[in-house]
């Protein structure tokens, strides 16, 4: 009680005083104060101060390039350019930061050496990409030049073919105008003039690659409704006759069809047998392109069946079929429409018909053969 009263009584002028401990006095209950960051920094040995700047602080962008055996397989040009600018900006930023940043004399700054080596590696790979892209561009330029040269050659070839077609068409028209009668040599002269050079005697006699055929038939059997071979004519591409013969049918002739064929009994009385003419015709036709009009009828009566890729039937050629609007056009009308000449004014001549068919074919040969190649391939 006495002590408490003393504490309460320590007043001066109405103010309470708190006892102040002596300077050297130590209290056992006093809590120690934690040091701040500056004090720790001062107390830390200089040898332990290290500052490592990471790639993220430096702003370095990581670039991953896929390569195999030291060469880049596929590279996006835009990506490579982005990579180049990214690394350049990063490098400039690092240099700028290092220049502007003041380092105190008591700081020991340590940079991560892997960052520098990684940047160098990235730059090396980018340079490798650039070299690869340059090579690819050179190849592209070379391929473009070759493609352009090919296009020029194709255009020149097409122009050449077009001029040739025009030349042949003009030659056919001029030759057709010179035709006086189909039975004369005018058709032969017209065919010889298409190549633009003089045809030799050897070429006139030679069968060559192309032959034209036409047949005349007579009626056999009851009412003469069935057809049998009575005359066959085969000419070469210049219209010169390779074979022209009457044929003695194996069956009894019940209708000579004289108004159309011009054939009478006397023509067949001493004519060669069918088997002989068949063998001769087969040798001329074999492995050659055969031109004619409505050839299926001719092959039926001669009992032949050549490969379709070797048959050129003017009745089935698309351009010629258009005249009939889907129907079957006659050789007479076709000669008038395409050649401007009159044929079959009276009885038919198998030689005349074969020459006209050859003339029609040669007028459109380029286009026709292109269609055959597209359909059957090159022979």
Coordinates of C-alpha atoms in Angstrom, one line a residue:
X1 CA 0.0 0.0 0.0
X2 CA 2.8 2.3 0.8
X3 CA 4.5 1.7 -2.6
X4 CA 1.3 2.3 -4.6
X5 CA 0.8 5.6 -2.8
X6 CA 4.3 6.7 -3.8
X7 CA 3.7 6.1 -7.5
X8 CA 0.5 8.0 -7.5
X9 CA 2.0 10.9 -5.6
X10 CA 4.7 11.6 -8.2
X11 CA 3.0 14.7 -9.7
X12 CA 4.6 18.0 -10.5
X13 CA 2.2 20.9 -11.1
X14 CA -0.7 18.5 -11.7
X15 CA 1.1 16.5 -14.4
X16 CA 2.1 12.8 -14.1
X17 CA 5.6 11.8 -14.8
X18 CA 6.7 8.5 -16.3
X19 CA 9.9 7.1 -15.0
X20 CA 12.7 7.1 -17.7
X21 CA 15.1 4.3 -17.4
X22 CA 18.8 5.0 -17.4
X23 CA 20.8 5.0 -20.6
X24 CA 22.9 2.0 -19.8
X25 CA 20.0 0.2 -18.2
X26 CA 19.1 -3.1 -19.8
X27 CA 15.7 -4.7 -19.5
X28 CA 15.4 -8.4 -19.6
X29 CA 11.9 -8.2 -21.0
X30 CA 12.8 -5.9 -24.0
X31 CA 12.1 -7.5 -27.5
X32 CA 14.9 -7.2 -30.1
X33 CA 14.2 -5.1 -33.2
X34 CA 14.4 -6.7 -36.7
X35 CA 17.0 -5.1 -39.0
X36 CA 15.7 -3.4 -42.2
X37 CA 16.8 -4.2 -45.7
X38 CA 19.5 -1.5 -45.8
X39 CA 21.1 -2.7 -42.7
X40 CA 21.1 -6.3 -44.0
X41 CA 22.6 -5.1 -47.3
X42 CA 25.4 -3.3 -45.4
X43 CA 26.0 -6.4 -43.2
X44 CA 26.1 -8.8 -46.2
X45 CA 29.6 -9.5 -47.5
X46 CA 30.3 -8.0 -50.9
X47 CA 31.4 -11.4 -52.2
X48 CA 27.9 -12.7 -51.7
X49 CA 26.2 -9.9 -53.6
X50 CA 25.3 -11.2 -57.1
X51 CA 22.7 -9.9 -59.4
X52 CA 21.6 -12.2 -62.2
X53 CA 19.5 -10.7 -64.9
X54 CA 17.2 -13.2 -66.5
X55 CA 16.3 -13.4 -70.1
X56 CA 12.8 -12.2 -69.3
X57 CA 14.2 -9.0 -67.6
X58 CA 16.3 -8.4 -70.6
X59 CA 13.3 -8.8 -72.8
X60 CA 14.9 -11.6 -74.8
X61 CA 12.4 -13.5 -76.9
X62 CA 13.0 -17.2 -77.2
X63 CA 13.0 -18.6 -80.7
X64 CA 12.7 -22.3 -81.6
X65 CA 13.8 -23.3 -85.1
X66 CA 13.3 -26.9 -86.3
X67 CA 16.2 -28.2 -88.2
X68 CA 17.5 -31.6 -89.2
X69 CA 21.2 -32.3 -90.1
X70 CA 22.0 -28.7 -90.1
X71 CA 19.4 -27.6 -92.7
X72 CA 16.0 -26.1 -92.3
X73 CA 13.2 -28.2 -93.8
X74 CA 10.2 -25.9 -93.9
X75 CA 10.4 -22.2 -93.0
X76 CA 7.8 -19.5 -92.9
X77 CA 9.2 -16.3 -94.3
X78 CA 7.1 -14.1 -92.1
X79 CA 8.0 -16.0 -89.0
X80 CA 11.7 -15.7 -89.8
X81 CA 11.4 -12.0 -90.3
X82 CA 9.5 -11.7 -87.0
X83 CA 12.2 -13.7 -85.3
X84 CA 14.9 -11.4 -86.7
X85 CA 13.3 -8.3 -85.6
X86 CA 12.4 -9.8 -82.2
X87 CA 16.0 -10.7 -81.4
X88 CA 17.3 -7.4 -82.7
X89 CA 14.9 -5.5 -80.5
X90 CA 15.8 -7.7 -77.6
X91 CA 19.5 -7.1 -78.1
X92 CA 19.1 -3.4 -78.4
X93 CA 17.0 -3.3 -75.2
X94 CA 19.6 -5.2 -73.3
X95 CA 22.4 -2.9 -74.5
X96 CA 20.2 0.2 -73.6
X97 CA 19.3 -1.2 -70.2
X98 CA 23.0 -1.9 -69.5
X99 CA 24.0 1.6 -70.6
X100 CA 21.4 3.5 -68.7
X101 CA 21.6 1.4 -65.6
X102 CA 24.0 2.8 -63.0
X103 CA 25.9 0.2 -61.1
X104 CA 27.3 1.2 -57.7
X105 CA 30.9 0.5 -57.1
X106 CA 30.1 -1.8 -54.3
X107 CA 27.9 -4.1 -56.5
X108 CA 29.3 -7.1 -58.2
X109 CA 27.0 -7.7 -61.3
X110 CA 27.1 -11.2 -62.8
X111 CA 25.3 -11.9 -66.2
X112 CA 24.2 -15.3 -67.1
X113 CA 26.6 -16.5 -69.9
X114 CA 24.0 -18.9 -71.3
X115 CA 21.8 -15.9 -72.4
X116 CA 24.6 -14.6 -74.7
X117 CA 25.4 -18.0 -76.1
X118 CA 21.7 -18.7 -76.6
X119 CA 21.2 -15.4 -78.5
X120 CA 24.2 -16.2 -80.7
X121 CA 22.8 -19.6 -81.5
X122 CA 19.5 -18.1 -82.4
X123 CA 21.2 -15.6 -84.7
X124 CA 23.2 -18.3 -86.3
X125 CA 20.1 -20.4 -87.0
X126 CA 18.3 -17.3 -88.4
X127 CA 21.2 -16.7 -90.8
X128 CA 21.0 -20.3 -91.8
X129 CA 17.3 -19.8 -92.4
X130 CA 18.0 -16.8 -94.5
X131 CA 20.5 -18.7 -96.6
X132 CA 18.0 -21.5 -97.1
X133 CA 15.3 -19.0 -98.1
X134 CA 17.6 -17.4 -100.6
X135 CA 18.3 -20.8 -102.2
X136 CA 14.6 -21.5 -102.3
X137 CA 13.9 -18.2 -103.9
X138 CA 16.6 -18.8 -106.5
X139 CA 15.0 -22.2 -107.3
X140 CA 11.6 -20.6 -107.6
X141 CA 13.0 -18.0 -110.0
X142 CA 14.6 -20.7 -112.1
X143 CA 11.4 -22.8 -112.1
X144 CA 9.4 -19.7 -113.0
X145 CA 11.8 -19.0 -115.9
X146 CA 11.5 -22.5 -117.2
X147 CA 7.7 -22.4 -116.9
X148 CA 7.5 -19.1 -118.8
X149 CA 9.8 -20.6 -121.5
X150 CA 7.5 -23.7 -121.7
X151 CA 4.4 -21.4 -122.0
X152 CA 6.0 -19.5 -124.8
X153 CA 6.9 -22.7 -126.6
X154 CA 3.4 -24.1 -126.2
X155 CA 1.9 -20.9 -127.5
X156 CA 4.2 -21.0 -130.5
X157 CA 3.3 -24.6 -131.2
X158 CA -0.4 -23.8 -131.0
X159 CA 0.0 -20.9 -133.3
X160 CA 2.0 -23.1 -135.7
X161 CA -0.8 -25.8 -135.6
X162 CA -3.5 -23.1 -136.1
X163 CA -1.7 -21.7 -139.1
X164 CA -1.3 -25.3 -140.5
X165 CA -5.0 -25.9 -140.1
X166 CA -5.9 -22.6 -141.8
X167 CA -3.5 -23.4 -144.6
X168 CA -5.0 -26.9 -145.2
X169 CA -8.5 -25.4 -145.1
X170 CA -7.6 -22.8 -147.7
X171 CA -5.9 -25.5 -149.8
X172 CA -8.9 -27.7 -149.6
X173 CA -11.3 -24.9 -150.7
X174 CA -9.0 -23.9 -153.5
X175 CA -8.6 -27.6 -154.6
X176 CA -12.4 -28.2 -154.4
X177 CA -13.0 -25.2 -156.6
X178 CA -10.7 -26.8 -159.2
X179 CA -12.8 -30.0 -159.3
X180 CA -14.7 -30.2 -162.5
X181 CA -16.1 -33.7 -162.2
X182 CA -15.5 -36.1 -159.4
X183 CA -14.5 -38.9 -161.8
X184 CA -11.7 -36.8 -163.2
X185 CA -8.2 -36.4 -161.8
X186 CA -9.3 -33.1 -160.1
X187 CA -9.8 -34.8 -156.7
X188 CA -6.3 -36.3 -157.0
X189 CA -4.8 -32.9 -157.8
X190 CA -6.6 -31.4 -154.8
X191 CA -5.3 -34.1 -152.5
X192 CA -1.7 -33.7 -153.8
X193 CA -1.8 -29.9 -153.3
X194 CA -2.5 -30.1 -149.5
X195 CA 1.0 -30.8 -148.5
X196 CA 2.4 -27.8 -150.3
X197 CA 5.0 -29.8 -152.3
X198 CA 5.1 -32.0 -155.4
X199 CA 4.2 -35.6 -154.8
X200 CA 6.7 -38.1 -156.2
X201 CA 5.8 -41.2 -158.2
X202 CA 6.9 -43.3 -155.3
X203 CA 4.5 -41.6 -153.0
X204 CA 1.7 -42.0 -155.5
X205 CA 2.1 -45.8 -155.5
X206 CA 2.8 -46.2 -151.8
X207 CA 0.0 -47.1 -149.4
X208 CA 1.4 -45.1 -146.6
X209 CA -0.1 -44.6 -143.2
X210 CA -3.6 -43.6 -144.3
X211 CA -6.0 -45.3 -146.7
X212 CA -9.6 -44.5 -147.7
X213 CA -12.1 -47.3 -148.6
X214 CA -15.5 -47.4 -150.1
X215 CA -17.6 -50.4 -151.1
X216 CA -20.7 -50.9 -153.4
X217 CA -23.2 -53.6 -152.5
X218 CA -25.8 -55.6 -154.3
X219 CA -28.8 -57.3 -152.8
X220 CA -28.9 -61.0 -152.0
X221 CA -31.4 -63.4 -150.5
X222 CA -35.2 -63.1 -150.6
X223 CA -36.2 -59.6 -151.9
X224 CA -32.5 -58.6 -152.0
X225 CA -32.7 -57.2 -148.5
X226 CA -29.3 -58.5 -147.5
X227 CA -26.2 -56.8 -148.8
X228 CA -23.2 -58.5 -150.4
X229 CA -19.9 -56.9 -151.6
X230 CA -19.8 -56.2 -155.4
X231 CA -17.1 -53.6 -155.7
X232 CA -14.3 -52.3 -153.4
X233 CA -12.0 -49.3 -153.9
X234 CA -9.0 -48.3 -151.7
X235 CA -7.0 -45.2 -152.3
X236 CA -3.9 -43.7 -150.5
X237 CA -3.8 -40.2 -148.9
X238 CA -3.1 -38.6 -152.2
X239 CA -6.2 -40.3 -153.8
X240 CA -4.2 -42.7 -156.0
X241 CA -5.9 -46.1 -156.4
X242 CA -4.4 -49.0 -154.5
X243 CA -7.3 -51.4 -155.2
X244 CA -10.4 -51.1 -157.4
X245 CA -12.1 -54.3 -158.3
X246 CA -15.5 -55.9 -158.8
X247 CA -16.2 -58.9 -156.6
X248 CA -18.2 -61.9 -157.4
X249 CA -20.6 -62.5 -154.5
X250 CA -20.8 -66.0 -152.9
X251 CA -24.6 -65.8 -152.8
X252 CA -27.1 -65.4 -155.6
X253 CA -27.7 -61.8 -156.5
X254 CA -31.4 -60.9 -156.4
X255 CA -31.0 -57.1 -156.7
X256 CA -28.1 -55.4 -158.5
X257 CA -29.2 -52.0 -157.3
X258 CA -28.0 -50.6 -160.6
X259 CA -29.6 -47.2 -160.2
X260 CA -27.3 -46.6 -157.3
X261 CA -24.3 -48.8 -157.9
X262 CA -24.2 -48.8 -161.7
X263 CA -23.4 -52.5 -161.4
X264 CA -24.9 -55.0 -163.9
X265 CA -24.6 -58.8 -164.3
X266 CA -21.8 -58.4 -166.9
X267 CA -19.6 -56.6 -164.3
X268 CA -19.7 -59.6 -162.0
X269 CA -19.7 -62.4 -164.5
X270 CA -15.9 -62.6 -164.7
X271 CA -15.1 -60.8 -161.4
X272 CA -12.6 -62.2 -158.9
X273 CA -13.8 -64.4 -156.1
X274 CA -14.7 -62.8 -152.8
X275 CA -11.9 -64.8 -150.9
X276 CA -9.2 -63.4 -153.2
X277 CA -10.3 -59.7 -152.9
X278 CA -10.7 -60.1 -149.1
X279 CA -7.1 -61.2 -148.7
X280 CA -5.8 -58.3 -150.9
X281 CA -7.9 -55.8 -149.0
X282 CA -6.8 -57.1 -145.6
X283 CA -3.1 -56.6 -146.5
X284 CA -3.8 -53.0 -147.5
X285 CA -5.9 -52.2 -144.4
X286 CA -3.8 -54.0 -141.7
X287 CA -2.1 -51.6 -139.2
X288 CA -3.2 -48.5 -141.2
X289 CA -5.7 -45.8 -140.4
X290 CA -8.8 -46.4 -142.5
X291 CA -10.9 -43.4 -143.7
X292 CA -14.4 -43.7 -145.1
X293 CA -18.1 -42.8 -144.8
X294 CA -20.4 -45.2 -142.9
X295 CA -17.5 -47.7 -142.6
X296 CA -19.4 -50.1 -140.5
X297 CA -21.4 -51.2 -143.5
X298 CA -18.2 -51.7 -145.5
X299 CA -16.6 -53.8 -142.8
X300 CA -19.7 -55.9 -142.5
X301 CA -19.7 -57.0 -146.2
X302 CA -15.9 -57.6 -146.3
X303 CA -16.0 -59.4 -142.9
X304 CA -13.3 -57.3 -141.2
X305 CA -13.2 -55.8 -137.8
X306 CA -10.2 -53.4 -137.4
X307 CA -9.4 -51.8 -134.1
X308 CA -11.5 -48.7 -133.4
X309 CA -8.5 -46.5 -132.8
X310 CA -7.6 -47.0 -136.5
X311 CA -11.1 -46.1 -137.9
X312 CA -12.0 -42.6 -139.1
X313 CA -15.6 -42.6 -140.1
X314 CA -16.7 -39.2 -141.5
X315 CA -20.3 -40.0 -140.7
X316 CA -19.4 -40.1 -137.0
X317 CA -17.0 -37.2 -136.6
X318 CA -18.7 -34.6 -134.3
X319 CA -18.2 -31.6 -136.4
X320 CA -19.6 -33.3 -139.5
X321 CA -22.5 -34.8 -137.5
X322 CA -23.7 -31.3 -136.5
X323 CA -24.9 -30.8 -140.0
X324 CA -27.5 -33.5 -139.5
X325 CA -28.4 -32.3 -136.0
X326 CA -28.1 -35.7 -134.4
X327 CA -29.0 -37.7 -137.5
X328 CA -26.9 -39.5 -140.1
X329 CA -25.5 -37.2 -142.7
X330 CA -24.9 -38.4 -146.3
X331 CA -21.5 -38.2 -148.0
X332 CA -23.2 -36.2 -150.8
X333 CA -24.4 -33.5 -148.4
X334 CA -21.2 -33.5 -146.4
X335 CA -19.2 -32.9 -149.6
X336 CA -21.4 -30.0 -150.5
X337 CA -21.3 -28.4 -147.0
X338 CA -17.6 -28.8 -146.2
X339 CA -16.0 -28.9 -149.7
X340 CA -18.5 -27.1 -151.8
X341 CA -18.5 -29.8 -154.5
X342 CA -21.2 -31.9 -156.0
X343 CA -20.8 -35.7 -156.0
X344 CA -23.1 -38.7 -156.8
X345 CA -25.0 -36.9 -159.5
X346 CA -25.9 -40.2 -161.0
X347 CA -24.7 -43.6 -160.0
X348 CA -22.2 -43.9 -157.2
X349 CA -18.5 -44.4 -157.7
X350 CA -16.6 -46.1 -154.9
X351 CA -13.3 -44.5 -156.1
X352 CA -14.9 -41.0 -156.0
X353 CA -16.4 -41.6 -152.6
X354 CA -13.1 -42.8 -151.1
X355 CA -11.3 -39.7 -152.4
X356 CA -13.9 -37.3 -151.1
X357 CA -13.8 -39.1 -147.7
X358 CA -10.0 -38.7 -147.7
X359 CA -10.3 -35.0 -148.6
X360 CA -12.7 -34.4 -145.7
X361 CA -10.4 -36.2 -143.3
X362 CA -7.3 -34.3 -144.3
X363 CA -9.1 -31.0 -143.8
X364 CA -9.7 -31.7 -140.1
X365 CA -6.9 -34.2 -139.5
X366 CA -5.1 -32.2 -136.7
X367 CA -8.2 -31.8 -134.6
X368 CA -9.5 -35.3 -135.3
X369 CA -6.2 -37.0 -134.4
X370 CA -6.0 -34.9 -131.2
X371 CA -9.4 -36.3 -130.1
X372 CA -8.3 -39.9 -131.0
X373 CA -5.1 -39.5 -128.9
X374 CA -7.1 -38.1 -126.0
X375 CA -9.5 -41.1 -126.2
X376 CA -7.1 -44.0 -126.9
X377 CA -3.7 -42.6 -126.1
X378 CA -0.7 -42.4 -128.3
X379 CA -0.4 -45.4 -130.6

